[in-house]
Coordinates of C-alpha atoms in Angstrom, one line a residue:
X27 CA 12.2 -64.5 151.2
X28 CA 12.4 -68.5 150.5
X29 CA 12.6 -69.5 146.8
X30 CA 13.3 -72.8 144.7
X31 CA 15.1 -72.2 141.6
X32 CA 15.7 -75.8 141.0
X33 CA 14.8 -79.1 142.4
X34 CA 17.7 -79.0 144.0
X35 CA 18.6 -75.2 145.1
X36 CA 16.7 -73.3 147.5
X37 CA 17.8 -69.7 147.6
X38 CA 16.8 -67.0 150.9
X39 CA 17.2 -63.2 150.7
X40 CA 17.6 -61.5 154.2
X41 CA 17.8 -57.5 153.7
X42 CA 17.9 -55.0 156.0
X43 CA 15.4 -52.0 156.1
X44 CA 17.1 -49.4 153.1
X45 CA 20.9 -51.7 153.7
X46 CA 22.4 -54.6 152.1
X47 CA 21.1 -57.9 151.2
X48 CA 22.3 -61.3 151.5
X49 CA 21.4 -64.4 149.6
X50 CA 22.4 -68.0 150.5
X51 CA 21.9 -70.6 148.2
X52 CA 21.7 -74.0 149.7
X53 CA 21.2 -78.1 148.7
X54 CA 17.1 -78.8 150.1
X55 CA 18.4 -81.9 150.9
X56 CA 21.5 -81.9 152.5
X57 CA 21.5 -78.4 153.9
X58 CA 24.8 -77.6 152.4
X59 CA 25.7 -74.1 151.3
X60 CA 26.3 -73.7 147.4
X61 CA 26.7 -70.2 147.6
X62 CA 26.4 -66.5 148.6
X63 CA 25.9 -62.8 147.6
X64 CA 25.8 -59.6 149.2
X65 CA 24.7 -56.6 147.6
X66 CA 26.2 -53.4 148.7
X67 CA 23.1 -51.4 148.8
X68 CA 19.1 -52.5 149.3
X69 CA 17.6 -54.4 146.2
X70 CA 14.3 -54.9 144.7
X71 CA 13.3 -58.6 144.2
X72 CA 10.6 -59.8 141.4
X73 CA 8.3 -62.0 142.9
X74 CA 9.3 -65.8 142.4
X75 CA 8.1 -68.4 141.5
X76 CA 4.8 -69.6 142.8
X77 CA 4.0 -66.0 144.6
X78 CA 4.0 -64.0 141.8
X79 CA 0.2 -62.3 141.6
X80 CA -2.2 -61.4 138.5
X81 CA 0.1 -63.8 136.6
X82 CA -1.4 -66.9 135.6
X83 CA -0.3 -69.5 132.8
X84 CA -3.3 -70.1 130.4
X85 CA -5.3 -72.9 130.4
X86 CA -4.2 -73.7 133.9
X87 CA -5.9 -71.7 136.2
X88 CA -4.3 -71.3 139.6
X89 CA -1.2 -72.4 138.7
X90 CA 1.2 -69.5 138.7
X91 CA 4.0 -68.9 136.1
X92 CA 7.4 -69.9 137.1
X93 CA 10.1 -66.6 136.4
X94 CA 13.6 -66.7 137.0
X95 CA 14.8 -65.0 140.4
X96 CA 15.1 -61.7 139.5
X97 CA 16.3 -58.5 141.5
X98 CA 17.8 -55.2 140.9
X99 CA 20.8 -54.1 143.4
X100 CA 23.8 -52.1 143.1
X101 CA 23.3 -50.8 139.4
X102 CA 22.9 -54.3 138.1
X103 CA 20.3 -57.1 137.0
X104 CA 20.9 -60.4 138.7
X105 CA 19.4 -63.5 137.4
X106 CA 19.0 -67.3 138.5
X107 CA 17.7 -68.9 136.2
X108 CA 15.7 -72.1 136.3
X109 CA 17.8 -75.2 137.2
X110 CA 20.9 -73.0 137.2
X111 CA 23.0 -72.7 139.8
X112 CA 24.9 -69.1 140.1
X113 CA 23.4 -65.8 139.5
X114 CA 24.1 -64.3 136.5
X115 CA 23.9 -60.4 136.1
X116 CA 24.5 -57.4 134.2
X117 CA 25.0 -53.5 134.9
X118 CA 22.0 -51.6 133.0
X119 CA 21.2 -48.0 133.0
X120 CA 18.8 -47.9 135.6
X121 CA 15.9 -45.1 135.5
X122 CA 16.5 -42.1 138.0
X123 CA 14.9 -42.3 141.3
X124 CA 14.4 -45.1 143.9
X125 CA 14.1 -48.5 142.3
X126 CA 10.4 -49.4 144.2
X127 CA 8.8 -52.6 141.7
X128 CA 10.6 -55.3 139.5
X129 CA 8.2 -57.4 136.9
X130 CA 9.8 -60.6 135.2
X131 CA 8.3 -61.5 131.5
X132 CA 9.2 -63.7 128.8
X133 CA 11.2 -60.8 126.9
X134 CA 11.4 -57.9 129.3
X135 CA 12.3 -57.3 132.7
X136 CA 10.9 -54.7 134.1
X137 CA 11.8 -51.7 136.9
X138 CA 9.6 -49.3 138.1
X139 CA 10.6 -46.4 140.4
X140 CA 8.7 -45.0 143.4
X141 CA 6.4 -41.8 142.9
X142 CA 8.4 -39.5 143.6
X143 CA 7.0 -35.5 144.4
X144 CA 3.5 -33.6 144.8
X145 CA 3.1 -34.8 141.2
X146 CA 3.7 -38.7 142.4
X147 CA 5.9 -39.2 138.9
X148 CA 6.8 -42.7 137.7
X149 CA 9.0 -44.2 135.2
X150 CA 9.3 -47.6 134.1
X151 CA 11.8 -49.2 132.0
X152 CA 12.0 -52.3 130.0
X153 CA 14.9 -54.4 129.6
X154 CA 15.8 -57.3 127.2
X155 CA 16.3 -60.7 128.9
X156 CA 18.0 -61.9 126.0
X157 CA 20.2 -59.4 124.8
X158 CA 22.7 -57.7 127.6
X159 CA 22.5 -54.0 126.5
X160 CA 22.3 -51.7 129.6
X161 CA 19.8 -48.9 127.8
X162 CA 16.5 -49.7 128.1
X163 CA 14.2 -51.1 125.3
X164 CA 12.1 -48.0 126.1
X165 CA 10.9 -46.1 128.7
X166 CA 7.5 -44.5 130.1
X167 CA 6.6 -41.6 132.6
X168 CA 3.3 -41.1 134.0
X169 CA 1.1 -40.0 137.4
X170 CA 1.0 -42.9 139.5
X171 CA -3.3 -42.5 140.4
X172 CA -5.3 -46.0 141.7
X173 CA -8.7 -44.9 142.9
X174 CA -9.2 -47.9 144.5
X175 CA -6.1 -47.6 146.9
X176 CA -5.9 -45.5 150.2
X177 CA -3.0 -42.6 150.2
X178 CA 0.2 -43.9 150.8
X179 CA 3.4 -41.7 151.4
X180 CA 1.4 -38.9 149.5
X181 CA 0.5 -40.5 146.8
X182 CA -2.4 -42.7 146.0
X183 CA -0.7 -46.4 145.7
X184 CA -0.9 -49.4 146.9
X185 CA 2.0 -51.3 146.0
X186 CA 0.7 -55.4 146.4
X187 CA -1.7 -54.5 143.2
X188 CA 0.2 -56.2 140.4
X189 CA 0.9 -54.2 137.2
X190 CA 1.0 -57.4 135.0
X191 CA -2.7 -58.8 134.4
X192 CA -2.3 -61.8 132.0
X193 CA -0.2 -61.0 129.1
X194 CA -1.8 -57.0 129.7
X195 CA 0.6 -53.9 131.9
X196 CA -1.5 -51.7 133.2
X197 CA 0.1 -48.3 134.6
X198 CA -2.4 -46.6 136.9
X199 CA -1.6 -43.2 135.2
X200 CA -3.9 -40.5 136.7
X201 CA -5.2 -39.2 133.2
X202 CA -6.5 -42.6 132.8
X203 CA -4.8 -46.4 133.3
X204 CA -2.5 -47.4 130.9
X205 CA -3.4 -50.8 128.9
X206 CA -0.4 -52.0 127.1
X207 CA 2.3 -54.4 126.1
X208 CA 5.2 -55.3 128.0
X209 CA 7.1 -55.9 124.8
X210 CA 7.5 -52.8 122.7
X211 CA 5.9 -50.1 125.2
X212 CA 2.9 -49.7 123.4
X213 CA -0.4 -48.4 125.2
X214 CA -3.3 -48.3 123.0
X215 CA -6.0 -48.4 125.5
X216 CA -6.7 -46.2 128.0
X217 CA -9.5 -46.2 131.2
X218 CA -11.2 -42.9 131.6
X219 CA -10.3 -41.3 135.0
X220 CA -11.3 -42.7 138.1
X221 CA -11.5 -45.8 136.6
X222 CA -8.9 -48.9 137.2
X223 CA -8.4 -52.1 135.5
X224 CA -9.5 -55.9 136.6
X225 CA -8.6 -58.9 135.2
X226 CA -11.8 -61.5 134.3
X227 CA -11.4 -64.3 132.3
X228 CA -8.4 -63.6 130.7
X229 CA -9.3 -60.1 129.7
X230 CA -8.8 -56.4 131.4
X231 CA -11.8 -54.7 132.1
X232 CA -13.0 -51.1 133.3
X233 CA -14.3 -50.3 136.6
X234 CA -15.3 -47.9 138.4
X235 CA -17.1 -48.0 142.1
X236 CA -20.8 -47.1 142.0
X237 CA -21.2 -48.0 138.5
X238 CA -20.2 -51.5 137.7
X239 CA -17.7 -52.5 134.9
X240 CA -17.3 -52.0 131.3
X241 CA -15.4 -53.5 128.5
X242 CA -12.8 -51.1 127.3
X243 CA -12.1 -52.7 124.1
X244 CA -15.2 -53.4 122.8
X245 CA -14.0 -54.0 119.2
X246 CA -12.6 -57.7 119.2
X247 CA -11.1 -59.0 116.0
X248 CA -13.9 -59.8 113.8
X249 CA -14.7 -63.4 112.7
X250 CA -17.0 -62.3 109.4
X251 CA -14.0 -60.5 107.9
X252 CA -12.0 -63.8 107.7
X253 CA -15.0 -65.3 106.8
X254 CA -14.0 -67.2 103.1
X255 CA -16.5 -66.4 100.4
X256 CA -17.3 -69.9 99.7
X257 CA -18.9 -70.9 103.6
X258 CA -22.6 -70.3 103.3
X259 CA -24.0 -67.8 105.0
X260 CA -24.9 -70.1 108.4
X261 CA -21.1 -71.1 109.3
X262 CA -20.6 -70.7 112.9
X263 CA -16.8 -69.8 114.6
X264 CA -15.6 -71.6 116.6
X265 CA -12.4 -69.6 117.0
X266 CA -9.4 -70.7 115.9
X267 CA -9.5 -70.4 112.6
X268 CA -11.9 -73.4 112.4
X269 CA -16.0 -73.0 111.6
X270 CA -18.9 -75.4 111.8
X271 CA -21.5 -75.5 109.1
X272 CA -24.9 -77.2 111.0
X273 CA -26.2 -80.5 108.7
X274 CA -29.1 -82.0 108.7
X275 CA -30.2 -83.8 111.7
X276 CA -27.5 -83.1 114.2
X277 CA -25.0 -83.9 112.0
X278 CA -22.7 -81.1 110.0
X279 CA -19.2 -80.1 108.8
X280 CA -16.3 -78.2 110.5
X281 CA -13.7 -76.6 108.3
X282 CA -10.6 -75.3 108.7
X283 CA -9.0 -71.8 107.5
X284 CA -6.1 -71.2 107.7
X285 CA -4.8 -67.0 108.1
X286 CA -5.2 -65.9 104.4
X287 CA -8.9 -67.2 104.3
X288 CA -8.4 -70.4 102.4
X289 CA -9.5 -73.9 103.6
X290 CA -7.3 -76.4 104.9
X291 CA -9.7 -79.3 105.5
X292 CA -13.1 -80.3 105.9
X293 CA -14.3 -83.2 108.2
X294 CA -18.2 -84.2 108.5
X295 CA -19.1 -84.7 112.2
X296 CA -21.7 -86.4 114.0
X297 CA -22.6 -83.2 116.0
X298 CA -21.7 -79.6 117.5
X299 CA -17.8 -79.7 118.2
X300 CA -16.4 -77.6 121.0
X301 CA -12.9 -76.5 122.2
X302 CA -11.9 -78.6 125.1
X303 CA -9.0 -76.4 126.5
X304 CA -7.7 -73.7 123.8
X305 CA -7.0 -75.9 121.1
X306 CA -8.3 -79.2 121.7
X307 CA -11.7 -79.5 119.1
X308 CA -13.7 -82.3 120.0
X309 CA -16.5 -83.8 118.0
X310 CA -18.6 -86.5 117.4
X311 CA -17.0 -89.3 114.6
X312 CA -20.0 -92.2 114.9
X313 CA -20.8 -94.1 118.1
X314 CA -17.3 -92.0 119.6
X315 CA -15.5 -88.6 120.4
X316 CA -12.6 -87.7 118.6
X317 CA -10.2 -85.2 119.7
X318 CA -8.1 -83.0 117.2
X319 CA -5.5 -80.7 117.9
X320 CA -6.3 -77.4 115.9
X321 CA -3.4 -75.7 114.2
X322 CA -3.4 -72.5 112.2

């Protein structure tokens, strides 16, 4: 495994099947070693940067996210960070079992073990890349189950499927997938069984084979109840927080809310605005387009 972890730090990790690894950290340019490390036992790298899958940064598609190198070796969490130059890492109290998957986030770091028995048991822990307590931020079990993999070591896995789908986990739990945040643990969604989540457009849906897809959260947060009293009854969302109230020819007004319900600002416009990226509002101001950045 080749990585960049700066413009001018290359980093390769050669590990032996189940043995020790070594990295070597060297200048792209001039070829010169900056430095080494050699874990004592196997380790479990996070996907770097720019081969990382499911992860995507919004509003860019196809550009993947940059993490930090990440692994998991010898009871610890190593670190490079971007444009740093040594590893930095910290001995954590690792869930039981074989260390098998290693997710990097903004807040979390996250290590999954390999199923383990006739009951293909998981547990996945979530650590604080900010704060350097060993325990976990919190923990989950479950029944590793993908019905769209083939059987692998007796369970059925396939370990290249990403759990991280946009800002969503997803834990292929057999009593249904797991639809969640990375942050606090939480999993308020979850598939029925037989069922296992896709990413479209941002968002996670259902699907089973045979029968097509479904949206498993069906209830999205709902424009009309931050609606203000005073728009008339044809304002339009735009999302946001901003609305557009149609005029008379093509012209009209957009207004802008803020969280509480209350306008910010009105602004007559010339025509329809849209969002050109996820907060750029564009509309027409005479013979010209004007571009406004919407806050809320």
């Amino acid at each position: 495994m080749i990585t960049l972890s700066s413009a001018r730090q290359a980093v390769a990790a050669t590990c032996r099947t189940r043995g020790s690894c070594t990295l070597v950290a060297w200048d792209p340019y001039s070829g010169q070693v900056q430095w080494t490390r050699r874990t004592v036992g196997s380790a479990v790298f996070a996907a770097p940067c720019g081969q990382q899958r499911g992860w995507k940064v919004p509003g860019l598609p196809g550009q993947d996210a940059c993490r930090p190198l990440t692994f998991v070796a010898d009871g610890r969490i190593e670190v490079l960070g971007q444009g740093e130059q040594r590893l930095h890492g910290r001995r954590v109290d690792l869930p039981p079992g074989e260390v098998a998957q290693v997710y990097t986030t903004t807040h979390r770091t996250l290590v999954v073990t390999a199923p383990h028995g006739p009951a293909c048991r998981v547990r996945v822990a979530a650590y604080d890349t900010v704060e350097q307590a060993p325990a976990p931020v919190w923990q989950r079990d479950f029944v590793w189950e993908q019905p769209q993999a083939a059987v692998r070591d007796g369970c059925r896995r396939d370990p290249a499927i990403p759990l991280l789908m946009g800002f969503r986990l997803t834990l292929p739990d057999a009593e249904g997938a797991l639809i969640g945040d990375d942050y606090d643990g939480e999993f308020r969604l979850r598939l029925r069984p037989g069922e296992y989540p896709v990413a479209h457009e941002g968002r996670v849906l259902a699907y089973r084979a045979g029968r097509g897809f479904r949206d498993p959260d069906p209830a999205k947060p709902d424009d009309a109840a931050l609606r203000p009293a005073q728009l008339p009854p044809d304002a339009e969302p735009l999302g946001n927080g901003i609305w557009y109230v149609p005029g008379a020819a093509r012209g009209g007004t957009v207004i802008a809310v803020d969280v509480h319900g209350e306008i910010t600002w009105r602004r007559t416009v010339g025509g329809p605005p849209f969002f050109l990226g996820p907060d750029r509002l564009v509309h027409a101001d005479g013979p010209h387009l004007t571009a406004l950045r919407a806050e809320r």
